[in-house]
Amino acid sequence: DFGKIEMYFSKPPGALQIERLDTVTSEYVIERPENGDTLIFWTNIWKSGSTGEWLITHLETGTQDTMSVRFTDKDTTKFRLDWGTKPPFSPTDSICFSAKTPIVQFDPSKIHLILDTLHTPFSIDYSGVRSLALSTRLEYGQTLKWIVDSGAVTDMFGRVNDSFAQGFKVLNDNELSIFHMSVRSDSTFPKVIEIFNNDEAILYRNTFTDDINISLYDIHPQELKARVIYDVNENGRWDTGNYFENRQPEKVIYLTKTVELRANWEIEEVWNIR
């Protein structure tokens, strides 16, 4: 994607200050993927064949470095929005529209949710750099339609979306699943529990010490897995080790089986760990 620069670090970089050196008029957006040692850096001004330069300052240590990138031609692809979450939906799903480039502005008055012929209330807000989350009360079995007017959403390159309409259905309760998990431990060490699917999408994450009870309602039939991170620094995520500080990666243990959820099933799982 044009304007996109991937920055790789040996460990999660923390807070950075980034200053463009070759021009004073450009803007940038930083995206932090789930993988904490990578940053995606978006810039909106460049000339084909030229080189952009930035001064990068690590705020915690004051360490500085420079980054140079040689630019190629801009992509002429139109700006478009896609479903971030694919229908049909569960009443508990987060409904998202996503783009390939950062979204900098949206006009809620140009986005409509229609039930039968009536406008249905909803709220909209950013859900990361490149997506918008739409929230409304969904009922089992409903059929609705999103209508997005032309120019409702603007990306960082000044491009706007074309108008589009998309109908979608909400699943019935007998098409969905319920999953309960109880995690028991004789240790009070700080831990993080993550429940995820075969696509590595995390459905649930929380911190706990000795025990935790989890209930996930109205989730799509799928295969679920689970892992527990022994959260040494209590920052709520897994951290790599550091050779120079003689620090090992945080310990992770996995549930030894995959839990299969089918439509209209309610599954209970007890996991005893140390």
mmCIF file of C-alpha atoms in Angstrom:
data_model
loop_
_atom_site.group_PDB
_atom_site.id
_atom_site.type_symbol
_atom_site.label_atom_id
_atom_site.label_comp_id
_atom_site.label_asym_id
_atom_site.label_seq_id
_atom_site.Cartn_x
_atom_site.Cartn_y
_atom_site.Cartn_z
ATOM 1 C CA ASP A 1 0.000 0.000 0.000
ATOM 2 C CA PHE A 2 1.393 3.409 -0.886
ATOM 3 C CA GLY A 3 2.437 5.660 1.981
ATOM 4 C CA LYS A 4 3.008 2.624 4.196
ATOM 5 C CA ILE A 5 6.362 1.977 5.886
ATOM 6 C CA GLU A 6 6.931 -0.979 8.202
ATOM 7 C CA MET A 7 9.386 -0.384 11.039
ATOM 8 C CA TYR A 8 10.894 -3.402 12.825
ATOM 9 C CA PHE A 9 12.407 -3.309 16.320
ATOM 10 C CA SER A 10 14.155 -5.917 18.450
ATOM 11 C CA LYS A 11 11.533 -5.379 21.171
ATOM 12 C CA PRO A 12 8.367 -3.264 21.684
ATOM 13 C CA PRO A 13 9.621 0.310 21.144
ATOM 14 C CA GLY A 14 7.363 2.200 23.541
ATOM 15 C CA ALA A 15 6.714 5.909 22.995
ATOM 16 C CA LEU A 16 8.453 7.531 20.027
ATOM 17 C CA GLN A 17 8.784 11.071 18.735
ATOM 18 C CA ILE A 18 9.122 11.200 14.943
ATOM 19 C CA GLU A 19 10.176 14.335 13.050
ATOM 20 C CA ARG A 20 10.276 14.693 9.260
ATOM 21 C CA LEU A 21 13.596 16.233 8.182
ATOM 22 C CA ASP A 22 13.212 16.770 4.418
ATOM 23 C CA THR A 23 9.915 18.718 4.543
ATOM 24 C CA VAL A 24 7.812 20.511 7.147
ATOM 25 C CA THR A 25 4.367 19.984 5.609
ATOM 26 C CA SER A 26 3.849 16.233 5.828
ATOM 27 C CA GLU A 27 1.705 14.381 8.340
ATOM 28 C CA TYR A 28 2.021 10.854 9.655
ATOM 29 C CA VAL A 29 -0.007 8.180 11.432
ATOM 30 C CA ILE A 30 1.424 5.325 13.518
ATOM 31 C CA GLU A 31 -0.320 1.964 13.690
ATOM 32 C CA ARG A 32 0.703 -0.612 16.295
ATOM 33 C CA PRO A 33 -0.214 -4.173 15.253
ATOM 34 C CA GLU A 34 -0.720 -6.964 17.787
ATOM 35 C CA ASN A 35 2.911 -7.923 17.253
ATOM 36 C CA GLY A 36 4.485 -5.370 19.590
ATOM 37 C CA ASP A 37 7.936 -5.229 17.934
ATOM 38 C CA THR A 38 6.568 -3.832 14.650
ATOM 39 C CA LEU A 39 5.171 -0.384 13.852
ATOM 40 C CA ILE A 40 3.363 0.614 10.673
ATOM 41 C CA PHE A 41 4.183 4.195 9.762
ATOM 42 C CA TRP A 42 1.995 6.076 7.255
ATOM 43 C CA THR A 43 3.127 9.266 5.554
ATOM 44 C CA ASN A 44 1.078 11.390 3.163
ATOM 45 C CA ILE A 45 3.569 13.544 1.238
ATOM 46 C CA TRP A 46 6.328 12.322 -1.079
ATOM 47 C CA LYS A 47 7.624 12.620 -4.623
ATOM 48 C CA SER A 48 8.413 9.639 -6.823
ATOM 49 C CA GLY A 49 12.155 8.959 -6.912
ATOM 50 C CA SER A 50 12.905 11.196 -3.935
ATOM 51 C CA THR A 51 13.992 10.188 -0.437
ATOM 52 C CA GLY A 52 12.183 11.004 2.800
ATOM 53 C CA GLU A 53 14.097 11.309 6.066
ATOM 54 C CA TRP A 54 12.894 11.192 9.663
ATOM 55 C CA LEU A 55 14.514 11.663 13.052
ATOM 56 C CA ILE A 56 13.229 9.059 15.523
ATOM 57 C CA THR A 57 13.602 9.663 19.267
ATOM 58 C CA HIS A 58 12.869 6.981 21.864
ATOM 59 C CA LEU A 59 11.293 9.069 24.634
ATOM 60 C CA GLU A 60 12.114 6.712 27.502
ATOM 61 C CA THR A 61 15.875 6.589 26.848
ATOM 62 C CA GLY A 62 16.455 9.642 24.638
ATOM 63 C CA THR A 63 18.114 7.417 22.027
ATOM 64 C CA GLN A 64 17.939 8.841 18.498
ATOM 65 C CA ASP A 65 18.203 7.331 15.033
ATOM 66 C CA THR A 66 17.373 8.400 11.483
ATOM 67 C CA MET A 67 15.261 6.611 8.883
ATOM 68 C CA SER A 68 15.525 7.141 5.111
ATOM 69 C CA VAL A 69 12.988 5.804 2.607
ATOM 70 C CA ARG A 70 13.107 6.068 -1.177
ATOM 71 C CA PHE A 71 9.642 6.716 -2.645
ATOM 72 C CA THR A 72 8.011 5.154 -5.706
ATOM 73 C CA ASP A 73 4.930 6.193 -7.668
ATOM 74 C CA LYS A 74 1.687 6.744 -5.834
ATOM 75 C CA ASP A 75 -1.026 4.124 -6.101
ATOM 76 C CA THR A 76 -4.016 5.383 -8.097
ATOM 77 C CA THR A 77 -6.464 2.877 -6.613
ATOM 78 C CA LYS A 78 -9.696 4.431 -5.391
ATOM 79 C CA PHE A 79 -10.326 4.694 -1.690
ATOM 80 C CA ARG A 80 -12.892 2.138 -0.570
ATOM 81 C CA LEU A 81 -14.425 0.727 2.574
ATOM 82 C CA ASP A 82 -14.931 -2.974 3.246
ATOM 83 C CA TRP A 83 -16.551 -4.997 6.009
ATOM 84 C CA GLY A 84 -14.093 -5.419 8.859
ATOM 85 C CA THR A 85 -16.399 -8.072 10.295
ATOM 86 C CA LYS A 86 -18.102 -10.334 7.794
ATOM 87 C CA PRO A 87 -21.897 -10.856 7.969
ATOM 88 C CA PRO A 88 -24.015 -12.627 9.073
ATOM 89 C CA PHE A 89 -23.633 -11.095 12.518
ATOM 90 C CA SER A 90 -24.246 -12.173 16.068
ATOM 91 C CA PRO A 91 -26.029 -9.654 18.337
ATOM 92 C CA THR A 92 -22.734 -9.333 20.256
ATOM 93 C CA ASP A 93 -20.504 -8.734 17.225
ATOM 94 C CA SER A 94 -18.602 -5.512 16.765
ATOM 95 C CA ILE A 95 -19.536 -4.240 13.288
ATOM 96 C CA CYS A 96 -16.625 -2.547 11.538
ATOM 97 C CA PHE A 97 -15.862 -0.892 8.224
ATOM 98 C CA SER A 98 -12.172 -1.015 7.348
ATOM 99 C CA ALA A 99 -9.914 0.651 4.795
ATOM 100 C CA LYS A 100 -6.426 -0.076 3.470
ATOM 101 C CA THR A 101 -5.212 3.387 4.499
ATOM 102 C CA PRO A 102 -5.665 5.482 7.669
ATOM 103 C CA ILE A 103 -9.045 7.163 8.176
ATOM 104 C CA VAL A 104 -8.765 10.762 9.388
ATOM 105 C CA GLN A 105 -12.357 11.992 9.201
ATOM 106 C CA PHE A 106 -15.943 10.728 8.989
ATOM 107 C CA ASP A 107 -19.373 12.350 8.884
ATOM 108 C CA PRO A 108 -21.965 10.391 10.915
ATOM 109 C CA SER A 109 -24.818 12.237 9.173
ATOM 110 C CA LYS A 110 -23.844 10.473 5.929
ATOM 111 C CA ILE A 111 -24.039 6.957 7.397
ATOM 112 C CA HIS A 112 -27.461 5.340 7.910
ATOM 113 C CA LEU A 113 -28.801 2.093 9.364
ATOM 114 C CA ILE A 114 -32.233 1.062 8.029
ATOM 115 C CA LEU A 115 -34.568 -1.509 9.617
ATOM 116 C CA ASP A 116 -37.512 -2.106 7.272
ATOM 117 C CA THR A 117 -38.014 1.520 6.144
ATOM 118 C CA LEU A 118 -37.066 3.169 9.444
ATOM 119 C CA HIS A 119 -33.771 4.753 10.400
ATOM 120 C CA THR A 120 -32.317 2.863 13.376
ATOM 121 C CA PRO A 121 -30.118 4.715 15.919
ATOM 122 C CA PHE A 122 -26.459 3.756 16.187
ATOM 123 C CA SER A 123 -23.136 5.222 17.275
ATOM 124 C CA ILE A 124 -19.858 5.285 15.363
ATOM 125 C CA ASP A 125 -16.262 5.813 16.421
ATOM 126 C CA TYR A 126 -12.707 4.944 15.433
ATOM 127 C CA SER A 127 -11.604 1.368 16.022
ATOM 128 C CA GLY A 128 -7.902 1.636 15.267
ATOM 129 C CA VAL A 129 -6.182 3.663 12.573
ATOM 130 C CA ARG A 130 -7.932 2.101 9.570
ATOM 131 C CA SER A 131 -11.383 1.123 10.773
ATOM 132 C CA LEU A 132 -14.657 2.459 12.141
ATOM 133 C CA ALA A 133 -16.809 0.583 14.667
ATOM 134 C CA LEU A 134 -20.592 0.922 14.463
ATOM 135 C CA SER A 135 -22.614 0.084 17.560
ATOM 136 C CA THR A 136 -26.332 -0.570 17.756
ATOM 137 C CA ARG A 137 -28.736 -2.933 19.474
ATOM 138 C CA LEU A 138 -29.151 -6.017 17.313
ATOM 139 C CA GLU A 139 -31.908 -8.593 17.709
ATOM 140 C CA TYR A 140 -31.891 -12.246 16.648
ATOM 141 C CA GLY A 141 -33.060 -12.780 13.067
ATOM 142 C CA GLN A 142 -33.164 -9.102 12.041
ATOM 143 C CA THR A 143 -32.454 -8.015 8.477
ATOM 144 C CA LEU A 144 -30.990 -4.517 8.171
ATOM 145 C CA LYS A 145 -29.143 -2.322 5.667
ATOM 146 C CA TRP A 146 -26.220 0.057 5.976
ATOM 147 C CA ILE A 147 -26.234 3.028 3.587
ATOM 148 C CA VAL A 148 -23.021 5.040 3.321
ATOM 149 C CA ASP A 149 -23.236 8.233 1.293
ATOM 150 C CA SER A 150 -20.469 9.471 -0.985
ATOM 151 C CA GLY A 151 -17.865 11.456 0.944
ATOM 152 C CA ALA A 152 -18.812 10.038 4.347
ATOM 153 C CA VAL A 153 -15.245 8.927 5.086
ATOM 154 C CA THR A 154 -11.908 10.589 4.228
ATOM 155 C CA ASP A 155 -8.464 8.968 4.348
ATOM 156 C CA MET A 156 -5.149 10.678 5.122
ATOM 157 C CA PHE A 157 -4.482 11.264 1.418
ATOM 158 C CA GLY A 158 -7.668 13.311 1.024
ATOM 159 C CA ARG A 159 -9.562 10.584 -0.826
ATOM 160 C CA VAL A 160 -13.244 9.936 -0.059
ATOM 161 C CA ASN A 161 -15.437 6.878 -0.447
ATOM 162 C CA ASP A 162 -18.046 6.276 -3.130
ATOM 163 C CA SER A 163 -21.610 5.656 -1.960
ATOM 164 C CA PHE A 164 -22.652 2.086 -1.265
ATOM 165 C CA ALA A 165 -25.386 0.102 0.443
ATOM 166 C CA GLN A 166 -25.067 -3.295 2.106
ATOM 167 C CA GLY A 167 -27.775 -5.475 3.565
ATOM 168 C CA PHE A 168 -26.990 -7.971 6.320
ATOM 169 C CA LYS A 169 -28.689 -10.489 8.590
ATOM 170 C CA VAL A 170 -28.429 -11.170 12.311
ATOM 171 C CA LEU A 171 -28.267 -14.860 13.161
ATOM 172 C CA ASN A 172 -30.900 -16.568 15.304
ATOM 173 C CA ASP A 173 -29.960 -17.842 18.752
ATOM 174 C CA ASN A 174 -30.063 -21.487 17.608
ATOM 175 C CA GLU A 175 -27.391 -20.682 15.002
ATOM 176 C CA LEU A 176 -24.913 -19.491 17.650
ATOM 177 C CA SER A 177 -22.934 -21.022 20.520
ATOM 178 C CA ILE A 178 -22.184 -20.448 24.196
ATOM 179 C CA PHE A 179 -18.788 -21.189 25.755
ATOM 180 C CA HIS A 180 -17.899 -21.302 29.465
ATOM 181 C CA MET A 181 -14.359 -21.754 30.769
ATOM 182 C CA SER A 182 -13.150 -21.991 34.366
ATOM 183 C CA VAL A 183 -9.408 -21.667 34.908
ATOM 184 C CA ARG A 184 -8.093 -22.886 38.258
ATOM 185 C CA SER A 185 -4.562 -22.317 39.560
ATOM 186 C CA ASP A 186 -2.776 -22.900 42.851
ATOM 187 C CA SER A 187 -0.485 -19.966 42.057
ATOM 188 C CA THR A 188 -1.324 -16.279 42.623
ATOM 189 C CA PHE A 189 1.250 -15.140 40.050
ATOM 190 C CA PRO A 190 -0.164 -12.451 37.665
ATOM 191 C CA LYS A 191 -1.448 -14.099 34.493
ATOM 192 C CA VAL A 192 -3.231 -13.259 31.232
ATOM 193 C CA ILE A 193 -5.804 -15.578 29.650
ATOM 194 C CA GLU A 194 -6.432 -15.388 25.892
ATOM 195 C CA ILE A 195 -9.095 -17.333 23.981
ATOM 196 C CA PHE A 196 -8.555 -17.320 20.228
ATOM 197 C CA ASN A 197 -9.610 -19.131 17.057
ATOM 198 C CA ASN A 198 -7.800 -20.811 14.170
ATOM 199 C CA ASP A 199 -7.197 -17.415 12.535
ATOM 200 C CA GLU A 200 -5.413 -16.226 15.717
ATOM 201 C CA ALA A 201 -8.207 -13.678 16.273
ATOM 202 C CA ILE A 202 -8.503 -13.094 20.028
ATOM 203 C CA LEU A 203 -12.111 -13.412 21.231
ATOM 204 C CA TYR A 204 -11.324 -12.811 24.897
ATOM 205 C CA ARG A 205 -8.407 -11.479 26.930
ATOM 206 C CA ASN A 206 -8.253 -10.730 30.643
ATOM 207 C CA THR A 207 -5.866 -10.696 33.587
ATOM 208 C CA PHE A 208 -6.217 -12.912 36.665
ATOM 209 C CA THR A 209 -4.244 -14.436 39.516
ATOM 210 C CA ASP A 210 -5.484 -17.765 40.890
ATOM 211 C CA ASP A 211 -8.950 -18.400 39.328
ATOM 212 C CA ILE A 212 -11.142 -16.924 36.611
ATOM 213 C CA ASN A 213 -14.603 -17.816 35.225
ATOM 214 C CA ILE A 214 -15.352 -16.855 31.610
ATOM 215 C CA SER A 215 -18.644 -16.932 29.704
ATOM 216 C CA LEU A 216 -18.910 -16.066 25.997
ATOM 217 C CA TYR A 217 -22.464 -15.833 24.672
ATOM 218 C CA ASP A 218 -23.818 -15.735 21.104
ATOM 219 C CA ILE A 219 -20.506 -16.530 19.437
ATOM 220 C CA HIS A 220 -20.142 -18.042 15.989
ATOM 221 C CA PRO A 221 -19.602 -21.818 15.699
ATOM 222 C CA GLN A 222 -15.839 -22.330 15.376
ATOM 223 C CA GLU A 223 -12.837 -24.000 16.954
ATOM 224 C CA LEU A 224 -11.408 -22.262 20.023
ATOM 225 C CA LYS A 225 -8.001 -22.459 21.670
ATOM 226 C CA ALA A 226 -6.658 -20.908 24.869
ATOM 227 C CA ARG A 227 -3.335 -19.832 26.336
ATOM 228 C CA VAL A 228 -2.150 -18.386 29.633
ATOM 229 C CA ILE A 229 0.744 -15.926 29.800
ATOM 230 C CA TYR A 230 2.695 -15.603 33.052
ATOM 231 C CA ASP A 231 2.788 -11.816 33.084
ATOM 232 C CA VAL A 232 6.043 -11.025 34.896
ATOM 233 C CA ASN A 233 5.910 -7.251 34.342
ATOM 234 C CA GLU A 234 2.091 -7.086 34.663
ATOM 235 C CA ASN A 235 1.551 -5.155 31.426
ATOM 236 C CA GLY A 236 -1.275 -7.382 30.156
ATOM 237 C CA ARG A 237 0.564 -8.977 27.218
ATOM 238 C CA TRP A 238 3.346 -11.398 26.316
ATOM 239 C CA ASP A 239 6.867 -9.955 26.218
ATOM 240 C CA THR A 240 10.017 -11.276 24.611
ATOM 241 C CA GLY A 241 13.206 -11.762 26.557
ATOM 242 C CA ASN A 242 16.303 -9.570 26.544
ATOM 243 C CA TYR A 243 19.706 -11.218 26.170
ATOM 244 C CA PHE A 244 21.649 -8.227 27.516
ATOM 245 C CA GLU A 245 19.442 -7.973 30.599
ATOM 246 C CA ASN A 246 19.527 -11.771 31.093
ATOM 247 C CA ARG A 247 15.712 -11.827 30.924
ATOM 248 C CA GLN A 248 13.831 -14.824 29.528
ATOM 249 C CA PRO A 249 10.641 -14.544 27.416
ATOM 250 C CA GLU A 250 7.509 -14.715 29.518
ATOM 251 C CA LYS A 251 6.213 -18.243 29.985
ATOM 252 C CA VAL A 252 3.158 -19.313 27.962
ATOM 253 C CA ILE A 253 1.110 -22.494 28.413
ATOM 254 C CA TYR A 254 -1.575 -23.711 26.014
ATOM 255 C CA LEU A 255 -4.763 -25.659 26.541
ATOM 256 C CA THR A 256 -3.840 -29.105 25.237
ATOM 257 C CA LYS A 257 -6.959 -29.476 23.091
ATOM 258 C CA THR A 258 -9.064 -27.505 20.653
ATOM 259 C CA VAL A 259 -12.670 -26.847 21.699
ATOM 260 C CA GLU A 260 -15.163 -27.281 18.865
ATOM 261 C CA LEU A 261 -18.303 -25.142 19.047
ATOM 262 C CA ARG A 262 -21.317 -25.995 16.913
ATOM 263 C CA ALA A 263 -24.606 -24.206 16.352
ATOM 264 C CA ASN A 264 -26.951 -24.322 19.354
ATOM 265 C CA TRP A 265 -24.251 -25.852 21.581
ATOM 266 C CA GLU A 266 -23.291 -24.766 25.107
ATOM 267 C CA ILE A 267 -19.846 -26.015 26.128
ATOM 268 C CA GLU A 268 -18.182 -25.929 29.556
ATOM 269 C CA GLU A 269 -14.445 -26.372 29.977
ATOM 270 C CA VAL A 270 -12.398 -26.580 33.208
ATOM 271 C CA TRP A 271 -8.652 -25.964 32.922
ATOM 272 C CA ASN A 272 -6.402 -26.637 35.889
ATOM 273 C CA ILE A 273 -2.962 -25.040 35.654
ATOM 274 C CA ARG A 274 -0.022 -24.541 37.973
#
